[in-house]
Amino acid sequence: MTVLAVAEHRRGELRDVSHELVSAGRELADATGSELHVAVVSGDVESFGDELTREGVDAVHTVDYGEEFNHDVYVQAVEALADDLDPQYLLLPHTVNGLDYAPAVAERLDYPLVTDAVGLEADGSLTVTREMYGSKVETTIEVESDHAALTVRPAEWPAAPSGGDATVEPFDVSIDEGAVRSTVTGFEEAAGGDVDISEADVLVSVGRGIEEEDNLDIIWDLAEALDATVSASRPVVDNGWLPKNRQVGQSGKVVTPDVYIAVGISGAVQHVAGMKGADTIIAINKDPNAPIFDIADYGIVDDLFEVVPALTEQFGG
Amino acid sequence: MKVLVTVTDVAVVDDEFEIDGLDVDERYLTYELNEWDDYAVEEAVQIAEDVTDVEVVTVTVGPERSEEVIRKALAKGADRAVRVWDDAIAERDLLDAETKAELLAAVAREEEPDLILSGVQSGDDSFAATGVTLAEKLGDEWAAVVNQLDLDQDEGLASVHRELEGGVDELTDVELPAVLTIQTGINEPRYASLRGIRQAQNKPLDVKSLEELGLDGSALESPLRWTATYEPESEGEATVFEGAPDETAGELAGVLRDEGVGQ
Ligand SMILES: Cc1cc2nc3c(=O)[nH]c(=O)nc-3n(C[C@H](O)[C@H](O)[C@H](O)COP(=O)(O)OP(=O)(O)OC[C@H]3O[C@@H](n4cnc5c(N)ncnc54)[C@H](O)[C@@H]3O)c2cc1C
């Protein structure tokens, strides 16, 4: 039997999640006595293929067609690979591009789909662990089927080490161009803006708990007293209260300050992706069960409207 | 032109809660309009304001409870609503993305919209897969995680930005009919006006059963079983300061000074 993982790349580079999929795939392959195959579609498939011969990979399949991700091409390529290899489990990344083709592939192959897996256990049947309610609870889903498509949360599994001895083989697919009904015309970087939060040593980061734009004053006051820079979670930016260049997270900036003070931020996975590398994480949140406390070093469980001014006062603000 | 928008309510869990069987005890849940759908509704209403002769229809898979958020969408400017529900659906623990998409597809086949807008995900179960599954079931084109949308009706094309990781947008042209999953921040969702809220009471809201959609129980079959729900073990070793705000702030200030902050 076979486990098939599909790599992800963008603008000439494999993304880290590709190597994490190899680790997750190896785990499943070991549990089911299967081979682990990896596929890479589009781009410089030859060099991607070499890079994907990681420890634990049995074979790499390359589909040489086009440069960048296009979901219509990916769906056709993965469908053809699945027809050929009949993988028991199909492992895809839970990334923005993963979300753009995994559901369509699963539907086309008639594989049940479980997304955003943080744990996989194959013991006779497959049990997938995933989170609900903004990471407040974990759930398990059992798949009563011989096949399944799974999207795997980035940064949950370690990257598989390089140095395997898998064969790399081109896989021939004739892509039906009539069925390619979307065209990627380019990329655009978010504007630079007034500050680069990824350069800051100390960040005071504000979340939806601040409730209203006018309340931001207490955040600016604290930042001034600490000589820190202000950053934010996504809803604050979505509301237009702070510019996009101050957003921390998956779709914003990745920051690694010495100290990160999260004020009224719950700690959603897409936020944590951007700040978990901070040296010291401090959380101020009224909810003792907020997931931010799982990664915090220090915390205060209380109303930010009381704590923040009191903290500012400590520094003479 | 017709725009179909998927709308759902999502459960939000209280700070303190208990789990009862497979789910959080109902006493600790409150329901609100899914954040992503709020942006999808706004996008549809803006299209209707920009282009003449656009009908905006919402579709929901949900119990009577969800009519509260459906009325909200109508108050913000949607023209009418369809709600799919059935005792057979109520019996299911888990409505996975494929099952939801199957039910939504039945409505879409009746409505034949030119454009379907859904949210990237629903904030409670976060499958993030319903919209694209729906597109594939209908044989429509699609784009996931859209944070900018320009419609060219003459060309039958939607030019979208897809918000990728790390502040990079992908620019893509998508042929219509299409399903777009809408990301937060694409627009500024309006508040419903009093007039809108009054009008919403008189807008049509049709409830459809499986049978009325020409479906039978097989539409609900799924090989996925929800088997357990639990609070994750805290991996953290956070030092949590307790006491009155001036005390906790004082202790935190000590930590910050030790780190060399604010000196
Ligand atoms: C594709 C995709 C990409 C995303 N990218 C990002 C990203 O880059 N960055 C990002 O941040 N998010 C991102 N998100 C959104 C993410 O899923 C969350 O919705 C978001 O991070 C939540 O922000 P928040 O913590 O500020 O708000 P919430 O989750 O609403 O949390 C608010 C917190 O404030 C606390 N609070 C409320 N009132 C008070 C008070 N008076 N005192 C103290 N505490 C209080 C509450 O207890 C709660 O924990 C993305 C989502 C998707 C689907």
XYZ file of C-alpha atoms and ligand atoms in Angstrom:
633
model
C 0.000 0.000 0.000
C 0.979 3.586 -0.490
C 0.815 6.915 1.260
C 1.124 9.829 -1.160
C 2.202 13.294 0.012
C 2.094 16.300 -2.318
C 4.776 18.956 -1.860
C 4.197 22.716 -1.979
C 6.406 25.357 -3.530
C 6.191 29.016 -4.406
C 8.292 31.248 -6.607
C 11.124 28.770 -6.998
C 11.292 27.356 -3.494
C 9.872 24.357 -1.738
C 7.973 25.445 1.343
C 8.837 23.955 4.751
C 5.496 22.194 4.974
C 6.656 19.847 2.204
C 9.269 18.300 4.478
C 6.788 18.167 7.362
C 4.375 16.229 5.161
C 7.156 13.677 4.671
C 7.398 13.172 8.451
C 3.630 12.848 8.837
C 3.499 10.545 5.821
C 6.311 8.347 7.154
C 4.429 7.996 10.428
C 1.325 6.786 8.595
C 3.327 4.552 6.262
C 5.061 2.882 9.209
C 1.761 2.337 10.997
C 0.176 0.751 7.936
C 3.200 -1.035 6.481
C 3.055 1.139 3.379
C 5.463 2.903 1.088
C 5.718 6.689 1.215
C 5.625 8.410 -2.147
C 5.996 12.151 -2.634
C 4.810 14.117 -5.646
C 5.780 17.579 -6.821
C 3.826 19.388 -9.518
C 5.058 22.364 -11.619
C 8.132 24.556 -11.238
C 11.710 23.337 -11.330
C 10.656 19.772 -10.633
C 14.113 18.318 -11.140
C 15.724 20.225 -8.294
C 12.555 20.006 -6.161
C 12.605 16.241 -6.741
C 16.200 15.944 -5.514
C 15.448 18.051 -2.472
C 12.477 15.822 -1.645
C 14.491 12.598 -1.437
C 14.324 12.926 2.327
C 14.802 10.185 4.873
C 11.809 7.894 4.841
C 10.712 8.619 1.256
C 10.475 5.583 -1.051
C 9.780 7.333 -4.352
C 9.402 10.847 -5.720
C 7.163 11.598 -8.720
C 7.628 14.803 -10.650
C 5.021 16.408 -12.907
C 6.688 18.891 -15.221
C 3.960 21.334 -16.241
C 3.973 25.105 -15.800
C 5.748 27.179 -13.197
C 3.519 28.176 -10.320
C 0.637 26.568 -8.483
C -2.579 26.428 -10.484
C -5.382 24.486 -8.812
C -6.842 23.139 -12.052
C -3.468 21.660 -12.979
C -2.880 20.311 -9.468
C -6.282 18.636 -9.344
C -5.686 16.883 -12.639
C -2.117 15.873 -11.786
C -2.969 14.505 -8.340
C -6.001 12.701 -9.710
C -3.809 10.999 -12.328
C -1.187 10.084 -9.719
C -3.866 8.643 -7.468
C -5.327 6.618 -10.333
C -1.886 5.167 -10.940
C -0.676 4.625 -7.353
C -4.013 4.005 -5.612
C -2.763 5.597 -2.384
C -4.576 4.649 0.761
C -3.888 8.052 2.258
C -3.324 11.301 0.444
C -1.484 13.945 2.473
C -1.801 17.583 1.440
C -0.786 20.786 3.209
C -3.327 22.837 5.183
C -2.057 26.024 3.573
C -3.800 28.667 1.488
C -2.947 26.714 -1.659
C -3.806 23.417 0.002
C -7.266 24.835 0.746
C -7.522 25.746 -2.932
C -7.209 22.189 -4.272
C -7.433 19.525 -1.549
C -11.260 19.627 -1.309
C -11.604 19.349 -5.092
C -9.171 16.426 -5.315
C -10.915 14.587 -2.485
C -14.290 15.146 -4.105
C -13.099 13.961 -7.477
C -11.472 10.816 -6.092
C -14.382 10.221 -3.721
C -11.994 10.130 -0.758
C -13.382 11.345 2.567
C -11.586 14.552 3.577
C -10.412 15.587 7.041
C -8.695 18.956 7.189
C -6.208 20.637 9.497
C -4.936 17.445 11.143
C -2.675 17.909 14.166
C -2.425 14.179 14.939
C -2.787 10.958 12.946
C -3.172 7.460 14.287
C -3.593 4.424 12.055
C -4.446 1.406 14.110
C -6.755 -0.712 12.000
C -8.706 2.404 11.122
C -7.507 5.987 10.850
C -8.150 8.476 13.644
C -7.436 12.130 13.002
C -6.983 14.657 15.794
C -8.006 18.223 15.053
C -8.974 21.338 16.978
C -12.278 23.167 17.258
C -13.551 26.457 18.650
C -10.317 28.341 18.054
C -8.126 25.629 19.647
C -10.160 25.516 22.850
C -10.924 21.816 22.429
C -9.438 18.878 20.578
C -11.579 16.357 18.766
C -10.964 13.003 17.159
C -12.536 11.898 13.915
C -12.488 8.275 12.854
C -12.443 7.525 9.142
C -14.468 4.427 8.287
C -13.066 4.037 4.810
C -10.086 2.416 3.084
C -9.058 5.753 1.676
C -8.758 9.268 2.981
C -7.459 12.671 1.973
C -5.968 14.680 4.813
C -4.693 18.210 5.067
C -1.929 18.540 7.612
C -1.397 21.660 9.739
C 1.956 23.320 9.050
C 4.623 23.282 11.787
C 2.994 20.372 13.683
C 5.401 17.702 12.438
C 9.176 18.147 12.263
C 10.806 18.545 8.874
C 12.160 15.208 7.637
C 15.950 15.222 7.420
C 17.612 15.180 4.015
C 19.698 12.249 2.893
C 17.294 9.564 1.715
C 17.856 7.371 -1.311
C 14.470 7.512 -3.054
C 14.272 7.329 -6.802
C 13.015 10.413 -8.621
C 10.835 9.638 -11.604
C 9.026 11.900 -14.031
C 5.308 11.164 -14.126
C 3.515 11.768 -17.394
C 0.116 13.434 -17.253
C -1.618 14.943 -20.204
C -3.214 18.020 -18.685
C -6.540 18.870 -20.326
C -6.073 22.573 -20.961
C -9.755 23.068 -21.671
C -10.382 22.197 -18.026
C -7.934 24.848 -16.811
C -10.372 27.708 -16.232
C -8.266 29.900 -13.991
C -5.057 31.761 -14.736
C -2.508 33.032 -12.266
C -1.404 36.401 -13.618
C 1.081 37.500 -10.947
C 1.934 38.184 -7.334
C 1.771 41.313 -5.232
C 3.627 42.015 -1.986
C 1.875 43.862 0.825
C 3.059 47.460 1.066
C 6.007 48.178 3.361
C 4.452 50.905 5.492
C 5.829 53.023 8.305
C 7.569 50.412 10.485
C 9.065 46.963 10.137
C 7.704 45.076 13.146
C 10.022 42.150 12.417
C 12.943 44.417 13.414
C 11.528 45.319 16.835
C 13.051 44.007 20.084
C 9.876 44.536 22.088
C 6.342 44.304 20.678
C 3.107 45.260 22.380
C 0.579 43.389 20.268
C -3.123 44.135 20.434
C -6.072 41.894 19.571
C -9.831 41.996 19.275
C -10.106 42.213 23.054
C -9.462 45.952 22.696
C -13.039 46.232 21.352
C -12.888 49.722 19.819
C -10.479 51.843 17.876
C -10.529 54.612 20.491
C -9.311 52.168 23.121
C -6.023 51.739 21.254
C -4.727 54.759 23.179
C -3.877 52.601 26.187
C -1.800 50.324 23.918
C 0.159 53.253 22.454
C 0.751 54.597 25.968
C 2.137 51.256 27.146
C 4.342 50.919 24.085
C 5.714 54.403 24.652
C 6.468 53.700 28.312
C 8.285 50.474 27.359
C 9.966 51.951 24.289
C 8.241 49.183 22.322
C 6.596 48.886 18.902
C 2.872 48.264 18.428
C 1.708 45.255 16.406
C -1.657 43.518 16.106
C -3.670 40.415 15.359
C -5.646 40.202 12.175
C -9.096 41.478 13.263
C -7.570 44.788 14.395
C -6.083 45.187 10.919
C -9.233 43.933 9.150
C -11.147 46.661 10.983
C -8.717 49.232 9.648
C -7.560 50.308 13.125
C -3.922 49.572 12.298
C -2.227 49.133 8.908
C -1.473 45.725 7.429
C 2.277 46.061 7.946
C 1.654 45.755 11.693
C -0.140 42.405 11.432
C 1.529 39.403 13.041
C 0.773 35.917 11.766
C 0.432 33.536 8.875
C -0.810 36.197 6.469
C 1.135 39.008 8.098
C 4.675 39.147 9.425
C 6.711 36.558 11.272
C 8.335 38.243 14.262
C 11.015 37.063 16.690
C 11.384 39.863 19.266
C 13.037 39.465 22.677
C 9.675 40.189 24.315
C 6.176 39.837 22.836
C 3.273 41.129 24.913
C -0.063 39.792 23.585
C -2.949 41.930 24.839
C -6.478 40.617 24.217
C -5.255 38.063 21.684
C -6.649 34.512 21.915
C -3.725 32.741 20.257
C -5.320 31.319 17.101
C -3.027 29.031 15.123
C -2.622 31.561 12.301
C -1.539 34.186 14.810
C 0.830 31.915 16.701
C 2.504 30.962 13.405
C 3.856 34.516 13.320
C 5.142 34.942 16.883
C 5.967 31.625 18.501
C 9.663 32.285 17.909
C 9.682 35.230 20.345
C 12.099 34.727 23.263
C 9.709 35.736 26.015
C 5.955 35.676 25.470
C 3.643 37.522 27.860
C -0.150 37.235 27.634
C -2.781 39.522 29.133
C -6.182 37.960 28.620
C -9.344 37.607 30.693
C -9.933 34.019 29.525
C -7.836 31.507 31.496
C -8.482 28.921 28.745
C -7.253 31.098 25.885
C -4.739 29.058 23.840
C -2.208 31.919 24.038
C -1.412 30.737 27.588
C -0.129 27.435 26.149
C 2.816 29.218 24.613
C 3.193 32.108 27.061
C 6.030 32.314 29.581
C 4.205 34.818 31.794
C 0.574 35.713 32.001
C -2.057 37.766 33.727
C -5.631 36.506 33.631
C -7.583 39.718 33.998
C -9.298 42.610 32.269
C -6.835 44.326 29.951
C -8.515 47.679 30.600
C -7.327 47.442 34.203
C -3.980 45.721 33.715
C -2.595 47.715 30.800
C -2.897 51.178 32.425
C -1.509 49.751 35.679
C 1.488 48.368 33.816
C 2.054 51.655 32.015
C 2.038 53.381 35.390
C 4.778 51.036 36.616
C 7.009 52.529 33.982
C 6.104 56.103 34.837
C 3.656 56.466 31.944
C -27.241 38.230 -12.333
C -27.671 36.139 -9.220
C -25.235 35.861 -6.311
C -25.676 33.040 -3.812
C -24.016 33.517 -0.423
C -23.547 30.727 2.087
C -24.353 31.896 5.596
C -23.997 30.017 8.847
C -24.070 30.747 12.526
C -21.118 29.568 14.579
C -20.928 28.553 18.193
C -18.667 30.593 20.437
C -17.531 28.976 23.676
C -17.634 30.835 27.003
C -14.346 31.388 28.854
C -15.240 28.662 31.351
C -17.011 25.618 29.935
C -17.676 21.918 30.288
C -17.823 19.190 27.698
C -20.930 17.024 27.578
C -20.418 13.910 25.460
C -19.096 14.897 22.044
C -19.531 18.627 22.274
C -19.241 21.566 24.580
C -22.296 21.703 26.824
C -24.940 23.854 25.116
C -25.130 26.074 28.208
C -21.672 27.453 27.416
C -22.329 28.210 23.758
C -23.607 31.382 22.146
C -24.235 31.727 18.430
C -23.265 34.490 16.072
C -22.926 35.150 12.344
C -19.756 33.477 11.087
C -17.144 36.224 10.737
C -16.086 35.124 7.234
C -19.711 34.980 6.033
C -20.264 38.528 7.257
C -17.599 39.649 4.768
C -19.100 37.416 2.031
C -22.565 38.943 2.543
C -21.095 42.455 2.396
C -19.240 41.629 -0.827
C -22.449 40.336 -2.423
C -24.444 43.374 -1.301
C -21.765 45.689 -2.710
C -21.955 43.880 -6.051
C -25.715 44.409 -6.018
C -25.172 48.104 -5.333
C -22.617 48.470 -8.142
C -24.348 46.492 -10.854
C -27.991 46.749 -11.807
C -30.294 43.772 -11.660
C -28.463 41.611 -9.158
C -30.325 39.332 -6.805
C -28.561 38.235 -3.612
C -29.815 34.977 -2.123
C -28.439 33.449 1.059
C -28.329 29.728 1.731
C -27.887 28.142 5.133
C -27.739 24.600 6.422
C -28.993 25.023 9.955
C -31.762 24.652 12.530
C -34.380 27.282 13.312
C -31.864 28.944 15.653
C -29.862 30.070 12.621
C -32.707 32.292 11.387
C -31.348 34.981 13.664
C -28.174 35.338 11.591
C -30.107 34.818 8.349
C -32.337 37.800 9.230
C -29.169 39.748 9.921
C -27.894 38.997 6.419
C -31.272 40.034 4.993
C -31.150 43.238 7.049
C -27.757 44.029 5.564
C -29.230 43.824 2.084
C -29.652 40.235 0.859
C -32.958 39.816 -1.008
C -34.134 36.424 0.179
C -32.972 33.316 1.995
C -33.132 29.543 1.801
C -32.587 27.418 4.889
C -32.037 23.687 4.577
C -33.024 21.557 7.547
C -34.493 18.185 8.292
C -34.899 15.880 11.288
C -32.427 13.552 9.594
C -29.820 16.341 9.585
C -30.504 17.165 13.223
C -29.661 13.567 14.136
C -26.142 13.862 12.796
C -23.340 14.705 15.273
C -20.953 15.854 12.630
C -21.772 17.797 9.508
C -18.550 17.489 7.583
C -17.660 19.736 4.671
C -18.661 17.179 2.043
C -22.122 16.696 3.534
C -22.695 20.430 3.853
C -21.546 20.928 0.273
C -23.929 18.204 -0.918
C -26.890 20.024 0.649
C -25.744 23.434 -0.579
C -25.246 22.016 -4.078
C -28.884 20.920 -4.207
C -29.944 24.510 -3.549
C -27.386 25.891 -6.009
C -28.735 23.594 -8.727
C -32.200 25.069 -8.202
C -31.016 28.665 -7.992
C -28.406 28.534 -10.780
C -26.367 31.510 -9.539
C -23.630 33.161 -11.604
C -21.460 33.579 -8.557
C -21.345 31.873 -5.176
C -19.596 33.500 -2.242
C -18.795 31.532 0.881
C -16.534 32.183 3.842
C -12.998 30.760 3.961
C -14.087 28.752 6.992
C -16.600 28.682 9.784
C -15.068 29.825 13.020
C -16.202 26.826 15.097
C -15.212 23.635 13.240
C -12.825 25.364 10.807
C -12.857 22.710 8.081
C -12.171 25.408 5.463
C -13.302 23.033 2.723
C -17.025 23.542 2.074
C -16.771 26.206 -0.652
C -14.261 24.409 -2.863
C -16.060 21.078 -2.410
C -19.268 22.803 -3.483
C -17.553 24.169 -6.610
C -16.322 20.728 -7.580
C -19.771 19.195 -7.059
C -21.295 21.823 -9.353
C -18.523 21.647 -11.936
C -17.871 25.354 -11.310
C -14.520 27.098 -11.168
C -13.378 28.462 -7.790
C -10.794 30.412 -5.798
C -10.017 30.032 -2.099
C -9.059 32.780 0.354
C -10.046 35.800 -1.731
C -9.264 39.269 -0.357
C -10.046 41.337 -3.463
C -12.659 40.826 -6.153
C -13.343 42.564 -9.466
C -16.127 41.230 -11.650
C -16.141 41.539 -15.419
C -19.584 40.311 -16.325
C -19.136 40.817 -20.068
C -16.053 38.636 -20.092
C -17.609 36.243 -17.585
C -14.521 36.618 -15.442
C -13.714 37.287 -11.808
C -10.292 38.829 -11.209
C -9.333 38.035 -7.639
C -6.499 38.348 -5.194
C -5.872 35.240 -3.131
C -4.171 36.036 0.143
C -1.241 33.668 0.483
C 1.044 33.326 3.485
C 3.466 36.084 4.436
C 1.687 39.112 3.021
C 1.796 37.953 -0.608
C -1.274 38.084 -2.843
C -1.717 35.797 -5.830
C -3.557 37.476 -8.721
C -5.853 35.093 -10.539
C -8.537 35.270 -13.221
C -11.352 32.818 -12.693
C -14.052 31.938 -15.202
C -17.674 32.258 -14.090
C -19.748 30.594 -12.765
C -17.457 30.261 -9.779
C -17.373 29.760 -6.044
C -15.127 32.190 -4.161
C -14.242 31.693 -0.504
C -14.000 35.126 1.075
C -11.305 36.179 3.518
C -11.871 38.684 6.326
C -10.705 42.224 5.590
C -11.875 42.188 1.931
C -14.342 44.986 2.777
C -15.930 46.701 5.765
C -19.097 44.832 6.711
C -21.898 47.283 7.410
C -24.144 47.310 10.420
C -27.771 46.639 9.636
C -29.825 49.825 9.705
C -33.104 49.966 11.598
C -34.890 50.206 8.278
C -32.963 47.185 7.031
C -33.910 45.207 10.113
C -37.587 46.084 9.613
C -37.490 45.163 5.920
C -35.768 41.883 6.687
C -38.849 40.679 8.556
C -40.802 40.683 5.296
C -38.198 39.180 3.003
C -38.792 35.568 1.935
C -37.064 32.871 3.975
C -37.845 29.406 2.596
C -37.158 26.293 4.633
C -36.437 23.173 2.608
C -36.274 19.558 3.678
C -34.175 16.869 2.012
C -37.232 15.652 0.138
C -38.078 19.108 -1.126
C -34.572 19.333 -2.526
C -34.953 15.981 -4.242
C -32.479 14.315 -1.885
C -32.773 11.209 0.219
C -30.879 10.017 3.301
C -27.889 8.991 1.180
C -26.971 12.678 0.885
C -26.112 12.536 4.580
C -24.015 9.388 4.485
C -20.428 9.929 5.494
C -17.592 7.643 6.544
C -16.461 10.191 9.136
C -17.315 9.589 12.806
C -16.815 12.156 15.506
C -15.462 10.014 18.339
C -14.209 12.300 21.126
C -13.834 15.869 22.343
C -11.619 16.927 25.205
C -9.694 19.881 26.533
C -6.127 19.702 25.306
C -3.513 19.239 27.985
C -1.827 22.554 28.471
C 1.674 22.321 27.095
C 2.509 25.625 28.655
C 4.412 26.379 31.789
C 3.317 29.967 31.950
C 3.912 31.734 35.237
C 0.548 33.361 35.881
C 0.515 36.321 38.274
C -2.523 36.575 40.503
C -4.045 39.382 42.473
C -5.299 42.901 41.964
C -4.238 44.659 38.731
C -1.665 46.890 40.437
C -0.063 43.835 42.086
C 0.048 41.699 38.941
C 1.230 44.669 36.894
C 3.979 45.220 39.452
C 5.165 41.628 39.200
C 5.077 41.747 35.414
C 7.024 45.014 35.477
C 9.713 43.171 37.464
C 9.945 40.518 34.737
C 10.164 43.176 32.042
C 12.918 45.080 33.905
C 14.880 41.852 34.254
C 14.603 41.503 30.490
C 15.979 45.006 30.128
C 12.696 46.459 28.851
C 11.703 50.068 29.556
C 15.038 50.980 31.149
C -6.225 31.872 6.034
C -6.202 32.605 7.333
C -5.151 33.449 7.649
C -5.106 34.135 8.862
N -4.022 34.928 9.139
C -3.933 35.535 10.351
C -2.784 36.325 10.705
O -1.845 36.498 9.925
N -2.751 36.899 11.934
C -3.768 36.749 12.845
O -3.667 37.293 13.958
N -4.870 36.026 12.531
C -4.978 35.430 11.307
N -6.115 34.718 10.997
C -7.301 34.819 11.890
C -7.266 33.910 13.088
O -7.861 32.687 12.752
C -8.064 34.526 14.262
O -9.360 34.822 13.822
C -7.439 35.800 14.827
O -6.051 35.609 15.068
C -8.111 36.174 16.120
O -7.590 37.396 16.604
P -7.699 37.792 18.133
O -6.960 36.817 18.963
O -7.305 39.220 18.250
O -9.274 37.727 18.393
P -10.125 36.668 19.219
O -9.812 35.289 18.829
O -11.524 37.134 19.131
O -9.591 36.854 20.699
C -9.814 37.980 21.494
C -9.264 37.671 22.868
O -9.374 38.808 23.684
C -9.745 38.404 24.981
N -10.414 39.539 25.614
C -11.602 40.112 25.274
N -11.884 41.147 26.084
C -10.856 41.250 26.965
C -10.573 42.103 28.070
N -11.399 43.118 28.408
N -9.437 41.896 28.771
C -8.583 40.891 28.436
N -8.807 40.050 27.406
C -9.932 40.226 26.682
C -10.659 37.229 24.779
O -10.656 36.398 25.928
C -10.009 36.535 23.572
O -9.097 35.538 23.973
C -6.168 34.005 9.783
C -7.231 33.157 9.474
C -7.263 32.464 8.275
C -8.417 31.551 7.992
